[in-house]
DNA sequence: AAGTGGTCTAGACCACGGA
DNA sequence: CCGTGGTCTAGACCACTTC
């Protein structure tokens, strides 16, 4: 008997195999149910999985069509830096560089939705892989959204790990870019001036309240971000 | 009456709102069904959506637990470069630089799974935004996997768009990195020597057969990759 | 008006895996 | 063993949307 996963895989094969090219109208659920000898609900379950994966578009009355791809989506997993390093057998070390409460600069205030004189917590820290600087973590934490951070020293635990463990978040935005290292970044990361760096800027919200904004700066010469990349629509 | 989407949102709120913290054991489906006055199937539908989104982990007998986050996942949409430029009101231009069949270098052969003397199609092209170079597309296409490419000139249509339209793919891998521009890259992108560039390397497969490998090189000073970032678990 | 997907119910059986 | 999730069926009604 065909389960909804079997049906899903068969339909997936018809799509990726070219039997049902982009734009093609897929048979109605009732017809497929008859073909596979099951209920329409079971076909519906399989089809919804394909729709969730973005492989087909469904509209009542109009039916189901194979999507014409406009872009590629890929899932990016950004691990905790400690796990990333130890996971490939490296030696990890954490170092707190600076921790202070201050009025953030204009661009950070905007990101965190703070008023002109609001203070926030600034934590600058370094993550080492095998003794060499691997990531500079330049973070601002909203004191109002995360009051607990004011009593945490961040001497033993990095803000990244602490926040991930202690503070739920509901939304995040990432910006990836390549840049020249600034003088301070070069000094802390032990790079030559103007060496390229890979920058991940992330802002995190908890139901529309900004929680934290961080700049993660990596030496370009020894950092790569790799996607997980399951087949689209895999269950 | 509570639909499975309502139930999903209520449970989502309990998780992100802190009522059910990470590690918490969630009530059994049967209990929730009673609470919401619906069938267990309906609760199951909502729970599966949460599990798909990675917010809970479910095991038979053991029950359902709120996940302890180890990492952050984010969905990256890599648009067709033309759409990316025109989408923000820019002027787009495409230029074919070189097209030839040749034996690829060692690293590309490995990526495409080719034997030592197999030939492949090499296409080098440029994408301009408002008259300035925006992306260098350095692509190798497997002649065996995509025979149709051998009769396509790529003078009017970029390989990226042509492939996305003509060739289905089942899996892709991306590597993002920051680097110094090589001499040729600097020349083509009209950059100073050693300027930082943002590189996206992508290999694409169709059911385990490599289709194409591409290096997309962007001037670091005018390129950023931004994530879409829906709330986790949104339906 | 009619076709198509969206969803619910009630009941059932199975599969896994902790105790 | 037996509680929990995984899934199916048969039938039903509804909600869109195109004709």
Short mmCIF file of C-alpha atoms (C1' of nucleotides) in Angstrom, two decimals:
data_model
loop_
_atom_site.label_atom_id
_atom_site.label_comp_id
_atom_site.label_asym_id
_atom_site.label_seq_id
_atom_site.Cartn_x
_atom_site.Cartn_y
_atom_site.Cartn_z
CA UNK A 1 0.00 0.00 0.00
CA UNK A 2 1.23 3.47 -0.80
CA UNK A 3 1.80 5.75 2.18
CA UNK A 4 1.80 9.52 1.81
CA UNK A 5 5.58 9.47 1.90
CA UNK A 6 5.70 6.96 -0.94
CA UNK A 7 3.31 9.11 -2.91
CA UNK A 8 5.34 12.18 -2.10
CA UNK A 9 8.48 10.53 -3.41
CA UNK A 10 6.79 9.30 -6.57
CA UNK A 11 5.46 12.77 -7.31
CA UNK A 12 8.85 14.29 -6.46
CA UNK A 13 10.46 11.93 -8.93
CA UNK A 14 7.99 12.91 -11.63
CA UNK A 15 8.83 16.55 -11.07
CA UNK A 16 12.60 16.36 -10.76
CA UNK A 17 12.78 13.67 -13.41
CA UNK A 18 11.19 15.93 -15.97
CA UNK A 19 8.00 13.94 -16.50
CA UNK A 20 6.11 16.90 -15.08
CA UNK A 21 8.03 19.95 -16.27
CA UNK A 22 7.72 23.41 -14.70
CA UNK A 23 4.32 24.91 -15.39
CA UNK A 24 2.69 21.53 -15.88
CA UNK A 25 -0.79 21.03 -14.45
CA UNK A 26 -0.77 18.08 -12.08
CA UNK A 27 -3.74 15.66 -12.00
CA UNK A 28 -6.39 16.40 -9.41
CA UNK A 29 -6.16 14.80 -5.99
CA UNK A 30 -9.15 12.61 -6.67
CA UNK A 31 -7.52 11.16 -9.81
CA UNK A 32 -4.23 10.51 -8.05
CA UNK A 33 -6.07 8.89 -5.16
CA UNK A 34 -7.60 6.47 -7.63
CA UNK A 35 -4.25 5.84 -9.31
CA UNK A 36 -2.55 5.04 -6.02
CA UNK A 37 -5.53 3.25 -4.53
CA UNK A 38 -5.83 5.40 -1.46
CA UNK A 39 -7.96 8.19 -0.06
CA UNK A 40 -7.82 11.73 -1.30
CA UNK A 41 -6.64 12.81 2.18
CA UNK A 42 -3.49 10.76 1.75
CA UNK A 43 -2.73 12.34 -1.60
CA UNK A 44 -3.46 15.72 -0.06
CA UNK A 45 -0.89 15.10 2.66
CA UNK A 46 1.78 14.33 0.06
CA UNK A 47 0.84 17.30 -2.07
CA UNK A 48 0.94 19.68 0.88
CA UNK A 49 4.47 18.55 1.62
CA UNK A 50 5.46 19.36 -1.97
CA UNK A 51 3.71 22.71 -1.70
CA UNK A 52 5.49 23.48 1.60
CA UNK A 53 8.76 22.71 -0.11
CA UNK A 54 7.85 25.17 -2.82
CA UNK A 55 7.84 22.63 -5.64
CA UNK A 56 4.19 23.06 -6.60
CA UNK A 57 1.62 25.80 -6.31
CA UNK A 58 -1.95 24.94 -5.47
CA UNK A 59 -5.13 26.89 -5.98
CA UNK A 60 -8.69 25.81 -5.56
CA UNK A 61 -10.46 25.14 -8.77
CA UNK A 62 -7.33 26.07 -10.74
CA UNK A 63 -5.56 22.95 -9.53
CA UNK A 64 -1.92 22.20 -8.80
CA UNK A 65 0.97 23.32 -11.00
CA UNK A 66 4.67 22.55 -10.93
CA UNK A 67 6.41 25.79 -9.99
CA UNK A 68 8.61 27.73 -12.40
CA UNK A 69 11.69 28.47 -10.34
CA UNK A 70 12.63 32.09 -10.04
CA UNK A 71 15.36 31.57 -7.54
CA UNK A 72 17.13 29.00 -5.46
CA UNK A 73 16.47 28.61 -1.78
CA UNK A 74 18.94 27.00 0.48
CA UNK A 75 18.97 26.38 4.19
CA UNK A 76 21.92 27.77 6.03
CA UNK A 77 22.84 26.38 9.40
CA UNK A 78 24.95 28.74 11.45
CA UNK A 79 26.39 26.65 14.27
CA UNK A 80 27.65 27.83 17.62
CA UNK A 81 31.25 28.70 16.91
CA UNK A 82 32.51 26.36 19.62
CA UNK A 83 30.73 23.40 18.05
CA UNK A 84 31.92 24.39 14.62
CA UNK A 85 35.54 24.28 15.75
CA UNK A 86 35.48 21.25 18.03
CA UNK A 87 33.25 19.45 15.53
CA UNK A 88 36.09 19.26 13.07
CA UNK A 89 38.61 18.34 15.71
CA UNK A 90 39.96 21.81 16.43
CA UNK A 91 40.88 23.29 19.81
CA UNK A 92 38.53 26.04 20.95
CA UNK A 93 39.27 29.02 23.18
CA UNK A 94 37.14 31.98 24.17
CA UNK A 95 38.38 35.38 25.30
CA UNK A 96 36.37 38.33 26.58
CA UNK A 97 37.94 41.54 25.28
CA UNK A 98 35.59 44.16 26.62
CA UNK A 99 32.26 44.46 28.40
CA UNK A 100 30.57 47.76 29.16
CA UNK A 101 27.24 49.54 29.26
CA UNK A 102 27.06 52.52 26.97
CA UNK A 103 24.96 54.52 24.57
CA UNK A 104 25.36 52.71 21.26
CA UNK A 105 26.26 54.51 18.06
CA UNK A 106 23.52 55.70 15.76
CA UNK A 107 23.35 52.70 13.44
CA UNK A 108 23.10 50.26 16.36
CA UNK A 109 20.45 52.38 18.06
CA UNK A 110 18.41 52.16 14.89
CA UNK A 111 18.82 48.37 14.72
CA UNK A 112 17.79 47.94 18.35
CA UNK A 113 15.03 50.53 18.21
CA UNK A 114 16.50 52.56 21.06
CA UNK A 115 15.93 56.21 21.88
CA UNK A 116 18.78 58.70 21.69
CA UNK A 117 20.06 58.28 25.24
CA UNK A 118 19.14 54.64 25.91
CA UNK A 119 22.02 52.54 27.05
CA UNK A 120 22.81 49.00 25.95
CA UNK A 121 25.33 46.34 26.78
CA UNK A 122 28.36 46.09 24.52
CA UNK A 123 30.38 42.87 24.56
CA UNK A 124 33.46 42.39 22.42
CA UNK A 125 34.97 38.92 22.42
CA UNK A 126 37.19 36.59 20.45
CA UNK A 127 36.87 32.95 19.49
CA UNK A 128 40.06 31.04 18.71
CA UNK A 129 40.55 27.85 16.70
CA UNK A 130 43.82 26.06 17.43
CA UNK A 131 45.23 29.20 18.98
CA UNK A 132 44.47 31.45 16.03
CA UNK A 133 41.70 34.05 16.03
CA UNK A 134 38.73 32.65 14.18
CA UNK A 135 35.86 34.98 14.94
CA UNK A 136 35.47 38.44 16.41
CA UNK A 137 32.09 38.84 18.10
CA UNK A 138 31.08 42.48 18.38
CA UNK A 139 27.70 42.50 20.08
CA UNK A 140 25.16 44.94 21.47
CA UNK A 141 22.43 43.61 23.74
CA UNK A 142 19.27 45.52 24.53
CA UNK A 143 19.20 46.02 28.29
CA UNK A 144 15.43 46.30 28.32
CA UNK A 145 14.78 43.15 26.30
CA UNK A 146 17.37 41.08 28.15
CA UNK A 147 17.68 42.40 31.72
CA UNK A 148 19.48 39.22 32.80
CA UNK A 149 22.47 40.13 30.66
CA UNK A 150 23.41 42.98 33.01
CA UNK A 151 24.39 40.54 35.74
CA UNK A 152 26.27 38.14 33.47
CA UNK A 153 30.00 38.71 33.21
CA UNK A 154 30.55 36.86 29.90
CA UNK A 155 34.01 35.96 31.12
CA UNK A 156 33.55 32.22 30.79
CA UNK A 157 30.60 31.93 28.42
CA UNK A 158 30.37 33.80 25.14
CA UNK A 159 27.35 36.06 24.62
CA UNK A 160 26.41 33.92 21.63
CA UNK A 161 26.08 30.75 23.67
CA UNK A 162 24.56 32.50 26.65
CA UNK A 163 21.85 34.15 24.58
CA UNK A 164 21.05 31.04 22.59
CA UNK A 165 20.59 29.16 25.86
CA UNK A 166 18.81 31.80 27.91
CA UNK A 167 16.81 33.96 25.55
CA UNK A 168 14.18 32.76 23.11
CA UNK A 169 13.89 34.62 19.84
CA UNK A 170 11.19 34.66 17.26
CA UNK A 171 12.90 36.25 14.26
CA UNK A 172 16.36 36.95 12.97
CA UNK A 173 17.89 38.69 9.99
CA UNK A 174 21.32 38.02 8.57
CA UNK A 175 23.46 40.04 6.23
CA UNK A 176 26.58 38.44 4.76
CA UNK A 177 29.27 40.53 3.19
CA UNK A 178 32.94 40.73 2.35
CA UNK A 179 34.97 43.72 3.49
CA UNK A 180 38.42 44.92 4.32
CA UNK A 181 39.37 44.48 7.94
CA UNK A 182 39.33 47.71 9.90
CA UNK A 183 42.45 48.58 11.87
CA UNK A 184 40.97 47.28 15.13
CA UNK A 185 39.61 44.12 13.50
CA UNK A 186 42.97 43.43 11.92
CA UNK A 187 44.71 43.88 15.25
CA UNK A 188 42.35 41.62 17.17
CA UNK A 189 42.20 38.96 14.45
CA UNK A 190 45.96 39.16 13.90
CA UNK A 191 45.56 39.99 10.24
CA UNK A 192 47.49 42.21 7.90
CA UNK A 193 45.84 45.55 7.34
CA UNK A 194 43.22 45.51 4.59
CA UNK A 195 42.99 41.73 4.54
CA UNK A 196 39.54 40.56 3.43
CA UNK A 197 37.10 39.52 6.15
CA UNK A 198 33.83 37.67 5.98
CA UNK A 199 31.17 39.46 7.99
CA UNK A 200 27.89 38.09 9.32
CA UNK A 201 25.65 40.79 10.74
CA UNK A 202 22.65 39.50 12.64
CA UNK A 203 19.76 41.18 14.39
CA UNK A 204 17.43 39.11 16.53
CA UNK A 205 13.91 39.91 17.66
CA UNK A 206 11.49 38.49 20.19
CA UNK A 207 8.03 39.32 18.85
CA UNK A 208 9.07 42.61 17.25
CA UNK A 209 11.29 43.73 20.14
CA UNK A 210 14.93 43.80 19.05
CA UNK A 211 17.03 41.67 21.38
CA UNK A 212 20.56 41.93 20.07
CA UNK A 213 22.68 42.96 17.12
CA UNK A 214 25.98 41.28 16.41
CA UNK A 215 28.80 41.56 13.90
CA UNK A 216 30.69 38.30 13.49
CA UNK A 217 33.95 38.99 11.70
CA UNK A 218 36.05 36.13 10.28
CA UNK A 219 39.40 36.12 8.54
CA UNK A 220 38.50 35.66 4.90
CA UNK A 221 41.45 33.40 4.31
CA UNK A 222 40.28 30.75 6.73
CA UNK A 223 36.53 30.88 6.80
CA UNK A 224 33.83 29.41 4.59
CA UNK A 225 30.13 29.12 5.11
CA UNK A 226 28.68 25.91 3.70
CA UNK A 227 25.03 25.11 3.13
CA UNK A 228 23.39 21.97 4.35
CA UNK A 229 21.44 21.42 1.17
CA UNK A 230 19.03 18.62 1.33
CA UNK A 231 17.21 17.81 -1.86
CA UNK A 232 14.25 20.18 -2.14
CA UNK A 233 11.10 18.60 -0.80
CA UNK A 234 12.77 15.76 1.04
CA UNK A 235 10.66 14.47 3.90
CA UNK B 1 -13.73 25.76 16.54
CA UNK B 2 -9.97 25.42 16.53
CA UNK B 3 -8.38 24.49 13.22
CA UNK B 4 -4.96 22.90 13.08
CA UNK B 5 -3.48 26.28 12.17
CA UNK B 6 -5.03 27.86 15.23
CA UNK B 7 -3.67 25.07 17.37
CA UNK B 8 -0.28 25.43 15.71
CA UNK B 9 -0.20 29.13 16.51
CA UNK B 10 -1.29 28.61 20.11
CA UNK B 11 1.42 26.01 20.64
CA UNK B 12 3.96 28.23 18.87
CA UNK B 13 3.05 31.05 21.23
CA UNK B 14 3.49 28.80 24.24
CA UNK B 15 6.95 27.88 23.04
CA UNK B 16 8.25 31.26 21.93
CA UNK B 17 6.49 32.98 24.81
CA UNK B 18 8.41 30.94 27.36
CA UNK B 19 5.48 29.05 28.82
CA UNK B 20 7.03 25.87 27.46
CA UNK B 21 10.78 26.40 27.79
CA UNK B 22 13.39 24.37 25.88
CA UNK B 23 13.48 20.79 27.09
CA UNK B 24 9.91 20.91 28.36
CA UNK B 25 7.76 17.84 27.81
CA UNK B 26 4.63 18.81 25.90
CA UNK B 27 1.26 17.22 26.79
CA UNK B 28 0.29 14.17 24.76
CA UNK B 29 -1.77 14.60 21.62
CA UNK B 30 -4.78 13.00 23.24
CA UNK B 31 -4.73 15.52 26.10
CA UNK B 32 -4.35 18.48 23.78
CA UNK B 33 -7.16 17.13 21.61
CA UNK B 34 -9.40 17.18 24.66
CA UNK B 35 -8.25 20.67 25.64
CA UNK B 36 -8.98 22.07 22.19
CA UNK B 37 -12.09 20.01 21.65
CA UNK B 38 -10.97 18.36 18.45
CA UNK B 39 -9.65 15.05 17.18
CA UNK B 40 -6.16 13.81 17.85
CA UNK B 41 -5.50 13.92 14.09
CA UNK B 42 -5.96 17.66 14.10
CA UNK B 43 -3.52 18.12 16.97
CA UNK B 44 -1.13 15.78 15.18
CA UNK B 45 -1.25 17.96 12.07
CA UNK B 46 -0.30 21.03 14.11
CA UNK B 47 2.44 19.19 15.96
CA UNK B 48 3.96 17.85 12.78
CA UNK B 49 4.22 21.37 11.45
CA UNK B 50 6.11 22.38 14.59
CA UNK B 51 8.33 19.33 14.26
CA UNK B 52 9.02 20.12 10.59
CA UNK B 53 10.02 23.62 11.63
CA UNK B 54 12.42 22.09 14.14
CA UNK B 55 10.76 23.58 17.21
CA UNK B 56 9.87 20.29 18.86
CA UNK B 57 11.22 16.77 18.77
CA UNK B 58 8.85 13.87 18.85
CA UNK B 59 9.42 10.27 19.74
CA UNK B 60 6.96 7.50 20.26
CA UNK B 61 6.34 6.67 23.85
CA UNK B 62 8.80 9.35 24.96
CA UNK B 63 6.46 12.09 23.81
CA UNK B 64 7.13 15.54 22.42
CA UNK B 65 9.75 17.94 23.77
CA UNK B 66 10.58 21.54 23.00
CA UNK B 67 13.93 21.51 21.27
CA UNK B 68 17.08 22.93 22.83
CA UNK B 69 18.57 25.01 20.06
CA UNK B 70 22.07 24.09 19.00
CA UNK B 71 22.25 26.38 16.05
CA UNK B 72 20.30 28.82 13.99
CA UNK B 73 18.86 27.94 10.63
CA UNK B 74 17.99 30.54 8.12
CA UNK B 75 16.62 30.35 4.62
CA UNK B 76 18.68 32.02 1.98
CA UNK B 77 17.10 32.98 -1.29
CA UNK B 78 19.60 33.43 -4.07
CA UNK B 79 17.74 35.25 -6.82
CA UNK B 80 18.53 35.35 -10.49
CA UNK B 81 20.97 38.21 -10.76
CA UNK B 82 18.84 40.00 -13.34
CA UNK B 83 15.82 40.00 -11.01
CA UNK B 84 17.96 41.09 -8.10
CA UNK B 85 19.12 44.17 -10.00
CA UNK B 86 15.93 45.16 -11.77
CA UNK B 87 13.96 44.37 -8.61
CA UNK B 88 15.53 47.33 -6.84
CA UNK B 89 15.19 49.58 -9.84
CA UNK B 90 18.65 49.08 -11.33
CA UNK B 91 19.58 48.74 -14.99
CA UNK B 92 20.77 45.25 -15.94
CA UNK B 93 23.19 44.24 -18.67
CA UNK B 94 24.70 40.87 -19.54
CA UNK B 95 27.96 40.27 -21.38
CA UNK B 96 29.43 36.98 -22.56
CA UNK B 97 33.20 37.08 -22.10
CA UNK B 98 34.24 33.62 -23.24
CA UNK B 99 32.71 30.31 -24.24
CA UNK B 100 34.73 27.21 -25.04
CA UNK B 101 34.89 23.48 -24.62
CA UNK B 102 37.95 22.29 -22.79
CA UNK B 103 39.36 19.87 -20.28
CA UNK B 104 38.68 21.50 -16.91
CA UNK B 105 41.35 21.93 -14.26
CA UNK B 106 41.76 19.31 -11.59
CA UNK B 107 39.54 20.85 -8.90
CA UNK B 108 36.66 21.34 -11.32
CA UNK B 109 37.04 17.79 -12.65
CA UNK B 110 36.68 16.54 -9.09
CA UNK B 111 33.57 18.65 -8.51
CA UNK B 112 31.96 17.43 -11.72
CA UNK B 113 33.09 13.84 -11.32
CA UNK B 114 34.87 13.80 -14.68
CA UNK B 115 37.64 11.52 -15.85
CA UNK B 116 41.07 12.92 -16.66
CA UNK B 117 40.43 13.71 -20.32
CA UNK B 118 36.72 14.48 -20.26
CA UNK B 119 35.81 17.81 -21.73
CA UNK B 120 33.29 20.27 -20.36
CA UNK B 121 31.82 23.59 -21.36
CA UNK B 122 33.37 26.68 -19.84
CA UNK B 123 31.38 29.92 -19.89
CA UNK B 124 32.72 33.16 -18.47
CA UNK B 125 30.29 36.07 -18.32
CA UNK B 126 29.60 39.36 -16.59
CA UNK B 127 26.48 40.87 -15.10
CA UNK B 128 26.30 44.65 -14.81
CA UNK B 129 24.17 46.83 -12.54
CA UNK B 130 23.78 50.41 -13.73
CA UNK B 131 26.78 50.00 -15.97
CA UNK B 132 29.12 48.74 -13.28
CA UNK B 133 30.24 45.12 -13.01
CA UNK B 134 28.20 43.39 -10.34
CA UNK B 135 28.87 39.69 -10.76
CA UNK B 136 31.41 37.58 -12.56
CA UNK B 137 29.99 34.18 -13.47
CA UNK B 138 32.71 31.60 -14.03
CA UNK B 139 30.95 28.38 -14.91
CA UNK B 140 31.71 24.83 -16.00
CA UNK B 141 28.88 22.71 -17.38
CA UNK B 142 29.06 18.94 -17.69
CA UNK B 143 28.63 18.12 -21.38
CA UNK B 144 27.28 14.66 -20.59
CA UNK B 145 24.70 15.82 -18.06
CA UNK B 146 23.55 18.78 -20.16
CA UNK B 147 24.04 17.94 -23.84
CA UNK B 148 21.77 20.80 -24.87
CA UNK B 149 24.29 23.33 -23.61
CA UNK B 150 26.65 22.51 -26.46
CA UNK B 151 24.30 24.10 -28.98
CA UNK B 152 23.51 27.17 -26.89
CA UNK B 153 25.63 30.23 -27.56
CA UNK B 154 24.96 32.04 -24.27
CA UNK B 155 25.33 35.31 -26.09
CA UNK B 156 21.92 36.66 -25.17
CA UNK B 157 20.97 34.53 -22.17
CA UNK B 158 23.24 33.94 -19.21
CA UNK B 159 24.09 30.35 -18.32
CA UNK B 160 22.50 30.91 -14.93
CA UNK B 161 19.12 31.78 -16.38
CA UNK B 162 19.34 29.21 -19.15
CA UNK B 163 20.12 26.39 -16.77
CA UNK B 164 17.50 27.37 -14.23
CA UNK B 165 14.94 27.35 -17.03
CA UNK B 166 16.05 24.29 -18.97
CA UNK B 167 17.65 21.88 -16.54
CA UNK B 168 16.03 20.49 -13.43
CA UNK B 169 18.26 19.87 -10.45
CA UNK B 170 17.76 17.84 -7.36
CA UNK B 171 20.52 19.03 -5.07
CA UNK B 172 22.88 21.95 -4.72
CA UNK B 173 25.72 22.91 -2.44
CA UNK B 174 26.89 26.43 -1.74
CA UNK B 175 30.09 27.72 -0.25
CA UNK B 176 30.30 31.40 0.67
CA UNK B 177 33.62 33.04 1.30
CA UNK B 178 35.51 36.30 1.26
CA UNK B 179 38.74 36.56 -0.72
CA UNK B 180 41.06 38.93 -2.47
CA UNK B 181 40.24 39.42 -6.12
CA UNK B 182 42.63 37.66 -8.45
CA UNK B 183 44.26 39.74 -11.16
CA UNK B 184 41.78 38.56 -13.79
CA UNK B 185 38.80 39.04 -11.50
CA UNK B 186 39.95 42.54 -10.62
CA UNK B 187 40.32 43.38 -14.30
CA UNK B 188 36.90 42.06 -15.29
CA UNK B 189 35.13 43.54 -12.27
CA UNK B 190 37.02 46.82 -12.62
CA UNK B 191 38.40 46.60 -9.12
CA UNK B 192 41.71 47.61 -7.62
CA UNK B 193 44.09 44.72 -7.14
CA UNK B 194 43.53 42.83 -3.88
CA UNK B 195 40.13 44.36 -3.26
CA UNK B 196 37.88 42.02 -1.25
CA UNK B 197 35.35 39.98 -3.19
CA UNK B 198 32.38 37.96 -2.02
CA UNK B 199 32.40 34.52 -3.62
CA UNK B 200 29.54 32.08 -3.97
CA UNK B 201 30.66 28.67 -5.21
CA UNK B 202 27.84 26.35 -6.19
CA UNK B 203 27.73 22.79 -7.44
CA UNK B 204 24.44 21.40 -8.69
CA UNK B 205 23.40 17.77 -9.09
CA UNK B 206 20.59 15.94 -10.78
CA UNK B 207 20.16 12.73 -8.81
CA UNK B 208 23.86 12.36 -7.97
CA UNK B 209 25.11 13.38 -11.41
CA UNK B 210 26.94 16.69 -11.18
CA UNK B 211 25.45 19.17 -13.62
CA UNK B 212 27.45 22.34 -13.21
CA UNK B 213 29.89 24.16 -10.98
CA UNK B 214 29.95 27.93 -10.81
CA UNK B 215 31.94 30.64 -9.07
CA UNK B 216 29.96 33.84 -8.66
CA UNK B 217 32.32 36.67 -7.76
CA UNK B 218 31.00 40.00 -6.46
CA UNK B 219 32.80 43.19 -5.54
CA UNK B 220 32.82 43.13 -1.74
CA UNK B 221 32.20 46.84 -1.54
CA UNK B 222 28.83 46.67 -3.24
CA UNK B 223 27.35 43.30 -2.47
CA UNK B 224 25.44 41.90 0.48
CA UNK B 225 23.52 38.70 0.83
CA UNK B 226 20.40 39.07 2.98
CA UNK B 227 18.29 36.30 4.46
CA UNK B 228 14.57 36.14 4.11
CA UNK B 229 13.97 35.10 7.70
CA UNK B 230 10.45 34.20 8.47
CA UNK B 231 9.67 33.44 12.07
CA UNK B 232 10.52 29.79 12.71
CA UNK B 233 7.49 27.61 12.39
CA UNK B 234 5.29 30.07 10.54
CA UNK B 235 2.67 28.40 8.42
"C1'" DA C 1 -22.61 26.53 -11.13
"C1'" DA C 2 -19.21 23.44 -10.62
"C1'" DG C 3 -14.59 21.77 -9.90
"C1'" DT C 4 -10.74 21.77 -6.92
"C1'" DG C 5 -8.23 22.00 -2.77
"C1'" DG C 6 -8.66 22.54 2.63
"C1'" DT C 7 -9.91 20.46 6.52
"C1'" DC C 8 -12.50 17.90 10.15
"C1'" DT C 9 -14.30 13.64 12.44
"C1'" DA C 10 -14.54 8.97 14.32
"C1'" DG C 11 -12.49 5.00 14.50
"C1'" DA C 12 -8.88 2.02 13.64
"C1'" DC C 13 -4.40 -0.36 13.39
"C1'" DC C 14 0.42 -0.18 13.50
"C1'" DA C 15 5.38 0.89 15.02
"C1'" DC C 16 8.43 2.27 18.05
"C1'" DG C 17 10.71 2.35 22.26
"C1'" DG C 18 10.82 3.28 27.40
"C1'" DA C 19 9.83 0.82 31.76
"C1'" DC D 1 3.95 -4.46 28.25
"C1'" DC D 2 1.66 -0.47 26.90
"C1'" DG D 3 1.77 4.58 26.12
"C1'" DT D 4 2.84 7.52 22.49
"C1'" DG D 5 3.11 9.14 17.94
"C1'" DG D 6 2.29 7.80 12.72
"C1'" DT D 7 -0.89 7.06 9.50
"C1'" DC D 8 -4.99 5.37 6.91
"C1'" DT D 9 -10.02 5.27 5.68
"C1'" DA D 10 -14.67 6.82 4.54
"C1'" DG D 11 -17.45 10.34 4.44
"C1'" DA D 12 -18.50 14.96 4.91
"C1'" DC D 13 -18.73 19.99 4.53
"C1'" DC D 14 -16.62 24.18 3.38
"C1'" DA D 15 -14.02 27.88 0.71
"C1'" DC D 16 -12.28 29.49 -2.95
"C1'" DT D 17 -11.99 30.60 -7.91
"C1'" DT D 18 -12.67 30.03 -12.43
"C1'" DC D 19 -16.06 29.23 -15.92
#
